[in-house]
Amino acid sequence: EAQVTQNPRYLITVTGKKLTVTCSQNMNHEYMSWYRQDPGLGLRQIYYSMNVEVTDKGDVPEGYKVSRKEKRNFPLILESPSPNQTSLYFCASKIGQGAGNTIYFGEGSWLTVV
Amino acid sequence: GENVEQHPSTLSVQEGDSAVIKCTYSDSASNYFPWYKQELGKRPQLIIDIRSNVGEKKDQRIAVTLNKTAKHFSLHITETQPEDSAVYFCAAGVTGGGNKLTFGTGTQLKVEL
C-alpha cells in the first residue's frame, strides 16, 4: 500500500528541547516536502526536497532543518523548538518534478511546544 | 511568488443544496489547480484538479471551473451530503518545471441535516 508515514503523531515538548519528526514514503517518489497547518493560514510549506541531497526552503523555514540522505526519508528537525512552532505538521511526497503531480500527505503530526 | 486567496472561510449549507468555494490566484504562469479535502483529524486528499487547457471538469457531484483571464477558479458541490462536511483547500502551481504548489487558507464546509 502506498504510504507516507510520519512519527510521532502526537508530541508535547518543552521549549529548547531538540526534536525530530520522521517521514518515510514507500512510493519511490523523488519529491518530498514538509508543511505546517495553522488555523486561518492553511498549509504553508516549510522545506522541500527534489531528490537525495537536494533540499530547499519553502515559505516558512525559520527554526527548522531537514535532511535527505535517502530517497525514502525526509526528517524534520526542530533544533530549539519554541511555542510558535506549535502546529499540525504534514509530510508529503509526489513523483517527479512539476506541481502537476498528485501530492500524497502523511497523517500529520500534532506538535505542542510549552 | 504566487498568492492564493480562498473564500469563504466558512460555509454552512442545508443537505441537498449546492456549495461553491472560490479561489483567486496572482501568478499568470500557474496552470495547475487542485482541490484537497481534509476531514476532521485526517490528512488532505486530492478530490479533483484542473489544468489551464480546460475550463471545467466534473466528477459526479463535484466540479471545478477555471477562468484564466480573471485568474479565478471555483469548486462546486451539488446535492451536498453530511459526509461532504470538511475543510477544502484550493491550490495553484506550475506543471513541468517549478515544484511549488501554493495553497489557499481553506474553507470549512458544514452540511446541516
XYZ file of N, CA and C in Angstrom:
681
model
N 0.842 -1.191 0.000
C 0.000 0.000 0.000
C 0.881 1.247 0.000
N 0.548 2.188 -0.901
C 1.293 3.438 -0.989
C 1.087 4.241 0.289
N 2.184 4.653 0.890
C 2.064 5.337 2.179
C 3.128 6.400 2.374
N 2.727 7.437 3.094
C 3.662 8.392 3.674
C 3.463 8.276 5.184
N 4.507 7.883 5.873
C 4.402 7.607 7.304
C 5.238 8.600 8.085
N 4.616 9.234 9.038
C 5.361 10.179 9.873
C 5.170 9.854 11.337
N 6.223 10.120 12.095
C 6.211 9.863 13.531
C 7.052 10.908 14.262
N 6.629 11.297 15.487
C 5.420 10.810 16.160
C 4.166 11.489 15.633
N 3.022 10.940 15.934
C 1.762 11.546 15.528
C 1.361 12.653 16.502
N 1.723 12.481 17.751
C 1.388 13.465 18.775
C 2.605 13.649 19.675
N 2.931 14.896 19.967
C 4.083 15.161 20.815
C 3.899 16.471 21.565
N 4.154 16.421 22.856
C 4.236 17.626 23.665
C 5.672 17.725 24.137
N 6.298 18.856 23.898
C 7.693 19.019 24.287
C 7.879 20.394 24.931
N 9.050 20.609 25.453
C 9.341 21.878 26.120
C 10.236 22.743 25.236
N 10.137 24.021 25.452
C 10.941 24.980 24.694
C 12.423 24.628 24.777
N 13.069 24.607 23.613
C 14.502 24.386 23.560
C 14.959 22.950 23.467
N 14.062 22.004 23.616
C 14.468 20.598 23.570
C 14.368 20.083 22.141
N 15.500 19.779 21.557
C 15.568 19.353 20.162
C 14.679 18.150 19.887
N 13.986 18.200 18.766
C 13.186 17.051 18.401
C 13.231 16.831 16.891
N 12.951 15.602 16.508
C 12.924 15.220 15.095
C 11.609 14.518 14.801
N 10.977 14.931 13.729
C 9.783 14.254 13.230
C 10.205 13.488 11.979
N 10.031 12.188 12.011
C 10.484 11.389 10.877
C 9.395 11.286 9.822
N 9.817 11.078 8.588
C 8.892 10.889 7.468
C 9.489 9.879 6.513
N 8.677 8.931 6.113
C 9.147 7.906 5.192
C 8.052 7.612 4.180
N 8.449 7.448 2.903
C 7.482 7.093 1.864
C 7.966 5.857 1.119
N 6.998 5.054 0.693
C 7.339 3.789 0.035
C 6.980 3.785 -1.445
N 6.858 4.977 -2.040
C 6.429 5.075 -3.424
C 7.563 5.438 -4.376
N 8.783 5.489 -3.852
C 9.947 5.837 -4.659
C 9.820 7.239 -5.280
N 9.165 8.128 -4.547
C 8.979 9.500 -5.041
C 10.251 10.311 -4.895
N 10.528 11.115 -5.926
C 11.701 11.996 -5.844
C 11.443 13.175 -4.909
N 10.252 13.692 -4.962
C 9.938 14.951 -4.288
C 9.289 14.691 -2.941
N 9.813 15.354 -1.908
C 9.201 15.297 -0.583
C 9.168 16.706 0.001
N 8.238 16.903 0.925
C 8.048 18.253 1.435
C 7.447 18.201 2.826
N 7.634 19.275 3.579
C 7.005 19.443 4.874
C 6.130 20.700 4.852
N 4.931 20.563 5.424
C 4.000 21.681 5.569
C 3.616 21.795 7.038
N 3.253 22.998 7.409
C 2.589 23.180 8.684
C 1.213 23.778 8.439
N 0.265 23.352 9.249
C -1.109 23.821 9.102
C -1.526 24.542 10.366
N -1.919 25.785 10.222
C -2.363 26.594 11.339
C -3.720 27.198 11.006
N -4.580 27.383 12.003
C -5.929 27.912 11.757
C -5.883 29.244 11.022
N -6.648 29.341 9.961
C -6.728 30.583 9.207
C -5.575 30.835 8.261
N -4.562 29.977 8.304
C -3.390 30.182 7.453
C -3.215 29.075 6.422
N -3.984 28.048 6.506
C -3.896 26.975 5.529
C -2.627 26.153 5.677
N -2.169 25.613 4.571
C -0.969 24.785 4.532
C 0.189 25.623 4.011
N 1.208 25.743 4.797
C 2.371 26.516 4.387
C 3.597 25.612 4.315
N 4.338 25.750 3.236
C 5.466 24.862 3.004
C 6.678 25.308 3.820
N 7.305 24.347 4.500
C 8.466 24.644 5.333
C 9.760 24.426 4.541
N 9.938 23.223 4.082
C 11.092 22.832 3.265
C 10.618 21.800 2.255
N 11.380 21.678 1.181
C 11.112 20.619 0.234
C 12.421 20.054 -0.292
N 12.305 18.873 -0.898
C 13.476 18.208 -1.456
C 13.095 17.584 -2.785
N 13.865 17.895 -3.810
C 13.559 17.359 -5.133
C 14.263 16.040 -5.405
N 15.230 15.702 -4.553
C 15.873 14.397 -4.670
C 16.895 14.255 -3.542
N 17.559 13.137 -3.490
C 18.554 12.895 -2.439
C 19.604 13.998 -2.449
N 19.877 14.495 -1.260
C 20.890 15.539 -1.039
C 20.514 16.880 -1.668
N 19.264 17.044 -2.075
C 18.817 18.316 -2.641
C 17.639 18.816 -1.818
N 17.852 19.885 -1.046
C 16.778 20.458 -0.243
C 16.723 21.961 -0.465
N 15.556 22.530 -0.219
C 15.417 23.971 -0.398
C 14.332 24.503 0.528
N 14.424 25.794 0.807
C 13.471 26.426 1.709
C 12.127 26.637 1.038
N 11.094 26.492 1.853
C 9.749 26.841 1.415
C 9.408 28.238 1.891
N 8.160 28.428 2.293
C 7.708 29.757 2.698
C 8.046 30.102 4.142
N 8.128 29.101 5.014
C 8.328 29.362 6.442
C 9.420 28.462 7.015
N 10.673 28.599 6.582
C 11.725 27.676 7.000
C 12.378 27.994 8.344
N 12.120 29.193 8.878
C 12.850 29.619 10.075
C 12.575 28.683 11.240
N 13.647 28.230 11.882
C 13.525 27.372 13.052
C 13.497 25.890 12.738
N 13.606 25.551 11.466
C 13.544 24.154 11.044
C 14.788 23.785 10.233
N 15.105 22.501 10.264
C 16.120 21.934 9.389
C 15.586 20.631 8.822
N 16.130 20.242 7.686
C 15.764 18.958 7.086
C 17.014 18.314 6.533
N 16.893 17.053 6.208
C 17.967 16.343 5.508
C 17.351 15.301 4.596
N 18.055 14.962 3.538
C 17.557 13.948 2.598
C 18.742 13.066 2.198
N 19.084 12.167 3.085
C 20.209 11.278 2.834
C 19.790 10.043 2.042
N 18.523 9.695 2.153
C 17.991 8.562 1.410
C 16.721 9.031 0.713
N 16.383 8.367 -0.368
C 15.216 8.795 -1.140
C 13.933 8.673 -0.339
N 13.792 7.657 0.478
C 12.538 7.394 1.153
C 12.320 8.241 2.405
N 13.372 8.824 2.979
C 13.255 9.500 4.268
C 13.519 10.999 4.175
N 12.748 11.759 4.942
C 12.890 13.216 4.922
C 12.520 13.743 6.308
N 13.417 13.645 7.266
C 13.098 14.083 8.627
C 13.077 15.601 8.777
N 12.213 16.060 9.659
C 12.113 17.474 10.009
C 12.703 17.654 11.399
N 13.643 18.573 11.513
C 14.363 18.769 12.767
C 14.067 20.151 13.322
N 13.672 20.181 14.596
C 13.499 21.443 15.300
C 14.620 21.499 16.330
N 15.649 22.283 16.048
C 16.842 22.311 16.899
C 16.529 22.888 18.281
N 15.743 23.942 18.321
C 15.381 24.581 19.581
C 13.925 25.047 19.486
N 12.992 24.129 19.698
C 11.580 24.453 19.482
C 11.107 25.613 20.353
N 10.201 26.390 19.791
C 9.586 27.485 20.527
C 8.071 27.335 20.425
N 7.330 27.992 21.335
C 5.869 27.850 21.333
C 5.212 28.206 20.002
N 5.804 29.112 19.221
C 5.177 29.468 17.939
C 5.345 28.372 16.884
N 6.008 27.299 17.249
C 6.098 26.147 16.364
C 5.064 25.083 16.721
N 4.215 25.396 17.682
C 3.072 24.530 17.961
C 2.172 24.538 16.740
N 1.958 23.363 16.183
C 1.228 23.301 14.921
C 0.958 21.851 14.554
N 0.202 21.698 13.462
C -0.001 20.385 12.858
C 0.914 20.310 11.639
N 1.757 19.288 11.602
C 2.750 19.156 10.547
C 2.405 17.987 9.632
N 2.536 18.241 8.342
C 2.312 17.198 7.353
C 3.559 17.016 6.500
N 3.957 15.769 6.369
C 4.951 15.400 5.383
C 4.206 14.996 4.112
N 4.813 15.221 2.966
C 4.151 14.892 1.710
C 5.178 14.448 0.685
N 4.714 13.692 -0.287
C 5.613 13.298 -1.372
C 4.836 13.261 -2.678
N 5.580 13.363 -3.783
C 4.981 13.174 -5.102
C 6.049 12.744 -6.068
N 5.600 12.181 -7.171
C 6.570 11.660 -8.132
C 7.059 12.808 -9.002
N 8.316 12.849 -9.250
C 8.876 13.762 -10.230
C 8.764 15.232 -9.872
N 9.112 16.047 -10.839
C 9.077 17.482 -10.655
C 7.810 18.042 -11.269
N 7.554 19.301 -10.978
C 6.351 19.926 -11.515
C 5.209 19.822 -10.540
N 4.465 20.904 -10.442
C 3.369 20.930 -9.468
C 2.202 20.067 -9.893
N 2.185 19.571 -11.102
C 1.004 18.888 -11.600
C 0.854 17.440 -11.220
N 1.681 16.958 -10.333
C 1.559 15.580 -9.878
C 0.912 15.550 -8.505
N 0.097 14.538 -8.272
C -0.662 14.450 -7.024
C 0.259 14.376 -5.823
N -0.054 15.195 -4.836
C 0.678 15.158 -3.576
C 0.012 14.155 -2.639
N 0.821 13.310 -2.040
C 0.346 12.362 -1.030
C 0.822 12.841 0.327
N -0.124 13.054 1.212
C 0.203 13.547 2.538
C 0.295 12.403 3.542
N 1.170 12.586 4.529
C 1.154 11.712 5.686
C -0.033 12.041 6.571
N -0.177 11.331 7.670
C -1.356 11.501 8.519
C -1.254 12.695 9.449
N -0.112 13.319 9.498
C 0.026 14.521 10.302
C 0.637 14.251 11.668
N 1.351 15.250 12.163
C 1.946 15.176 13.497
C 1.558 16.418 14.278
N 0.852 16.190 15.373
C 0.440 17.304 16.225
C 1.584 17.593 17.193
N 2.130 18.790 17.104
C 3.237 19.168 17.969
C 2.833 20.332 18.847
N 3.038 20.177 20.142
C 2.802 21.255 21.096
C 4.104 21.556 21.806
N 4.492 22.826 21.787
C 5.712 23.258 22.473
C 5.295 24.160 23.639
N 5.657 23.759 24.844
C 5.241 24.532 26.033
C 6.453 25.222 26.678
N 6.073 35.810 -5.860
C 5.559 34.455 -5.878
C 4.049 34.420 -5.963
N 3.538 33.218 -6.035
C 2.102 33.019 -6.144
C 1.400 33.342 -4.833
N 0.206 33.915 -4.951
C -0.640 34.176 -3.796
C -2.039 33.665 -4.116
N -2.568 32.809 -3.275
C -3.888 32.227 -3.499
C -4.821 32.673 -2.381
N -5.915 33.281 -2.770
C -6.922 33.697 -1.804
C -8.162 32.825 -1.963
N -8.745 32.434 -0.846
C -9.863 31.491 -0.864
C -10.998 32.057 -0.025
N -12.215 31.940 -0.571
C -13.406 32.449 0.115
C -14.607 31.530 -0.150
N -15.499 31.371 0.806
C -15.435 31.944 2.153
C -14.575 31.084 3.069
N -14.315 31.541 4.254
C -13.548 30.733 5.202
C -14.436 29.688 5.869
N -15.720 29.991 6.006
C -16.677 29.007 6.500
C -17.923 29.068 5.636
N -18.565 27.928 5.465
C -19.746 27.834 4.623
C -20.665 26.790 5.215
N -21.898 27.175 5.457
C -22.879 26.260 6.001
C -24.036 26.144 5.018
N -24.386 24.921 4.648
C -25.477 24.688 3.701
C -26.377 23.593 4.242
N -27.598 23.573 3.735
C -28.526 22.503 4.079
C -28.249 21.291 3.180
N -28.440 20.137 3.740
C -28.262 18.927 2.949
C -29.100 18.992 1.682
N -28.455 18.650 0.569
C -29.149 18.685 -0.713
C -28.918 19.961 -1.495
N -28.491 21.019 -0.805
C -28.178 22.272 -1.501
C -26.803 22.174 -2.152
N -26.494 23.202 -2.941
C -25.179 23.278 -3.575
C -24.247 24.155 -2.755
N -22.946 23.899 -2.894
C -21.927 24.704 -2.212
C -20.900 25.141 -3.251
N -20.486 26.397 -3.135
C -19.477 26.934 -4.050
C -18.354 27.584 -3.243
N -17.146 27.221 -3.555
C -15.961 27.800 -2.917
C -15.111 28.428 -4.022
N -14.650 29.652 -3.768
C -13.944 30.383 -4.813
C -12.508 30.699 -4.416
N -11.630 30.649 -5.396
C -10.225 30.991 -5.175
C -9.731 31.901 -6.289
N -8.866 32.815 -5.928
C -8.177 33.627 -6.913
C -6.677 33.422 -6.757
N -5.967 33.587 -7.851
C -4.518 33.435 -7.806
C -3.869 34.618 -8.498
N -2.595 34.812 -8.252
C -1.941 36.027 -8.745
C -0.962 35.773 -9.889
N -0.380 34.584 -9.960
C 0.671 34.310 -10.939
C 0.067 33.753 -12.234
N 0.170 34.516 -13.292
C -0.423 34.096 -14.567
C 0.263 32.856 -15.140
N 1.432 32.493 -14.612
C 2.123 31.291 -15.084
C 1.508 30.018 -14.508
N 0.735 30.125 -13.457
C 0.119 28.939 -12.848
C -0.819 28.281 -13.827
N -0.709 26.958 -13.919
C -1.541 26.239 -14.881
C -2.111 24.944 -14.329
N -1.982 24.747 -13.029
C -2.494 23.533 -12.398
C -3.192 23.934 -11.112
N -4.456 23.462 -10.955
C -5.291 23.942 -9.850
C -6.009 22.754 -9.207
N -5.430 22.199 -8.164
C -6.074 21.070 -7.482
C -6.908 21.533 -6.304
N -7.817 20.667 -5.900
C -8.612 20.879 -4.695
C -8.410 19.689 -3.770
N -8.183 19.995 -2.490
C -7.979 18.964 -1.491
C -9.083 19.044 -0.446
N -9.487 17.883 0.024
C -10.494 17.784 1.090
C -9.818 17.209 2.323
N -10.060 17.850 3.453
C -9.485 17.377 4.700
C -10.593 17.157 5.718
N -10.894 15.912 5.983
C -11.871 15.591 7.015
C -11.243 15.778 8.381
N -12.068 15.939 9.368
C -11.607 16.261 10.705
C -10.592 15.228 11.205
N -9.409 15.714 11.574
C -8.384 14.835 12.122
C -7.649 13.994 11.116
N -7.890 14.264 9.817
C -7.253 13.444 8.789
C -6.374 14.275 7.862
N -5.720 13.600 6.969
C -4.820 14.272 6.042
C -5.597 14.853 4.862
N -5.075 15.893 4.231
C -5.708 16.401 2.996
C -5.576 15.354 1.889
N -6.645 15.233 1.095
C -6.617 14.306 -0.030
C -7.165 14.993 -1.263
N -6.529 14.712 -2.381
C -6.940 15.303 -3.646
C -8.336 14.791 -4.041
N -9.224 15.718 -4.393
C -10.552 15.306 -4.837
C -10.784 15.606 -6.307
N -10.181 16.649 -6.806
C -10.322 16.988 -8.216
C -9.266 18.021 -8.563
N -8.864 18.048 -9.817
C -7.920 19.071 -10.255
C -8.263 19.501 -11.672
N -7.743 20.634 -12.069
C -7.982 21.150 -13.417
C -6.706 21.800 -13.912
N -6.488 21.652 -15.203
C -5.333 22.291 -15.821
C -5.826 23.406 -16.729
N -4.931 24.302 -17.069
C -5.370 25.542 -17.707
C -5.850 25.355 -19.128
N -5.717 24.180 -19.687
C -6.193 23.980 -21.051
C -7.674 23.597 -21.108
N -8.325 23.518 -19.943
C -9.761 23.257 -19.904
C -10.421 24.276 -18.996
N -11.701 24.501 -19.227
C -12.404 25.493 -18.432
C -13.261 24.891 -17.334
N -13.588 23.590 -17.488
C -14.444 22.961 -16.498
C -14.162 21.463 -16.469
N -14.295 20.907 -15.285
C -14.109 19.463 -15.124
C -15.090 18.968 -14.086
N -15.716 17.828 -14.366
C -16.718 17.289 -13.441
C -16.348 15.875 -13.028
N -16.728 15.550 -11.806
C -16.584 14.189 -11.316
C -17.743 13.935 -10.376
N -18.789 13.344 -10.887
C -20.011 13.055 -10.140
C -20.587 14.350 -9.567
N -20.603 14.511 -8.253
C -21.258 15.688 -7.683
C -20.334 16.886 -7.559
N -19.096 16.733 -7.883
C -18.178 17.879 -7.767
C -17.717 18.332 -9.148
N -17.480 19.614 -9.240
C -16.997 20.197 -10.489
C -16.088 21.359 -10.146
N -15.169 21.621 -11.040
C -14.296 22.777 -10.873
C -14.323 23.576 -12.164
N -14.390 24.884 -12.031
C -14.348 25.776 -13.178
C -13.138 26.681 -13.058
N -12.618 27.095 -14.192
C -11.419 27.927 -14.230
C -11.625 29.062 -15.208
N -11.313 30.258 -14.769
C -11.326 31.435 -15.628
C -9.913 32.006 -15.595
N -9.125 31.693 -16.608
C -7.725 32.117 -16.619
C -7.594 33.626 -16.801
N -8.509 34.206 -17.531
C -8.435 35.651 -17.757
C -8.581 36.399 -16.444
N -9.533 35.967 -15.658
C -9.795 36.624 -14.385
C -8.941 36.050 -13.256
N -8.234 34.994 -13.524
C -7.390 34.317 -12.527
C -8.222 33.861 -11.340
N -9.320 33.178 -11.626
C -10.026 32.558 -10.517
C -10.592 31.207 -10.907
N -10.755 30.368 -9.905
C -11.293 29.032 -10.109
C -12.180 28.684 -8.918
N -13.132 27.826 -9.164
C -14.145 27.540 -8.152
C -14.435 26.051 -8.060
N -14.817 25.643 -6.872
C -15.257 24.271 -6.614
C -16.759 24.296 -6.397
N -17.466 23.426 -7.093
C -18.907 23.341 -6.965
C -19.265 21.945 -6.479
N -20.022 21.868 -5.411
C -20.518 20.585 -4.918
C -22.034 20.636 -4.967
N -22.631 19.726 -5.706
C -24.089 19.675 -5.796
C -24.625 18.579 -4.891
N -25.912 18.718 -4.566
C -26.605 17.711 -3.735
C -25.747 17.332 -2.524
N -25.387 18.329 -1.770
C -24.471 18.092 -0.657
C -25.031 17.077 0.343
N -24.102 16.346 0.928
C -24.427 15.317 1.912
C -23.606 15.563 3.168
N -24.035 15.036 4.311
C -23.273 15.259 5.554
C -21.802 14.869 5.433
N -21.508 13.849 4.654
C -20.107 13.426 4.520
C -19.257 14.390 3.701
N -19.891 15.388 3.123
C -19.135 16.443 2.442
C -18.569 17.449 3.437
N -19.032 17.405 4.679
C -18.525 18.315 5.707
C -17.034 18.069 5.910
N -16.242 19.126 5.724
C -14.776 19.008 5.784
C -14.191 20.389 5.531
N -12.868 20.456 5.605
C -12.154 21.657 5.160
C -11.654 21.399 3.739
N -11.896 22.359 2.863
C -11.472 22.253 1.478
C -10.390 23.296 1.197
N -9.326 22.837 0.550
C -8.218 23.726 0.183
C -8.088 23.776 -1.338
N -7.973 24.967 -1.863
C -7.578 25.098 -3.254
C -6.067 25.321 -3.300
N -5.483 25.154 -4.456
C -4.048 25.374 -4.626
C -3.768 25.738 -6.076
N -2.629 26.355 -6.290
C -2.223 26.730 -7.645
C -0.734 26.482 -7.798
N -0.344 26.040 -8.993
C 1.063 25.783 -9.251
C 1.353 25.678 -10.728
N 2.603 25.458 -11.028
C 3.076 25.384 -12.412
C 3.560 23.971 -12.686
N 3.037 23.339 -13.720
C 3.482 21.998 -14.062
C 4.787 22.059 -14.837
N 5.464 20.938 -14.848
C 6.612 20.743 -15.716
C 7.802 21.624 -15.449
N 7.958 22.065 -14.261
C 9.127 22.908 -14.001
C 9.227 23.192 -12.525
N 8.600 24.236 -12.072
C 8.620 24.526 -10.642
C 7.812 23.513 -9.862
N 8.213 23.248 -8.659
C 7.501 22.301 -7.820
C 6.517 22.964 -6.881
N 6.529 24.263 -6.878
C 5.788 24.995 -5.879
C 4.297 24.874 -6.095
N 3.591 24.456 -5.052
C 2.139 24.448 -5.041
C 1.730 25.328 -3.878
N 1.034 26.403 -4.164
C 0.622 27.339 -3.124
C -0.827 27.074 -2.763
N -1.101 26.919 -1.476
C -2.439 26.581 -1.007
C -3.191 27.824 -0.554
N -4.501 27.770 -0.701
C -5.365 28.750 -0.086
C -5.501 28.462 1.398
N -6.215 29.321 2.098
C -6.304 29.218 3.553
C -7.392 28.268 4.031
N -8.170 27.713 3.109
C -9.135 26.688 3.485
C -10.536 27.212 3.711
N -11.514 26.370 3.441
C -12.928 26.663 3.688
C -13.506 25.524 4.505
N -14.066 25.868 5.651
C -14.746 24.871 6.481
C -16.187 24.764 5.994
N -16.508 23.644 5.370
C -17.871 23.410 4.874
C -18.629 22.553 5.870
N -19.793 23.012 6.242
C -20.649 22.242 7.131
C -21.974 22.002 6.429
N -22.337 20.746 6.287
C -23.600 20.383 5.678
C -24.548 19.971 6.793
N -25.622 20.742 6.926
C -26.547 20.519 8.031
C -27.751 19.702 7.574
N -28.204 18.850 8.469
C -29.358 17.993 8.155
C -30.650 18.792 8.175
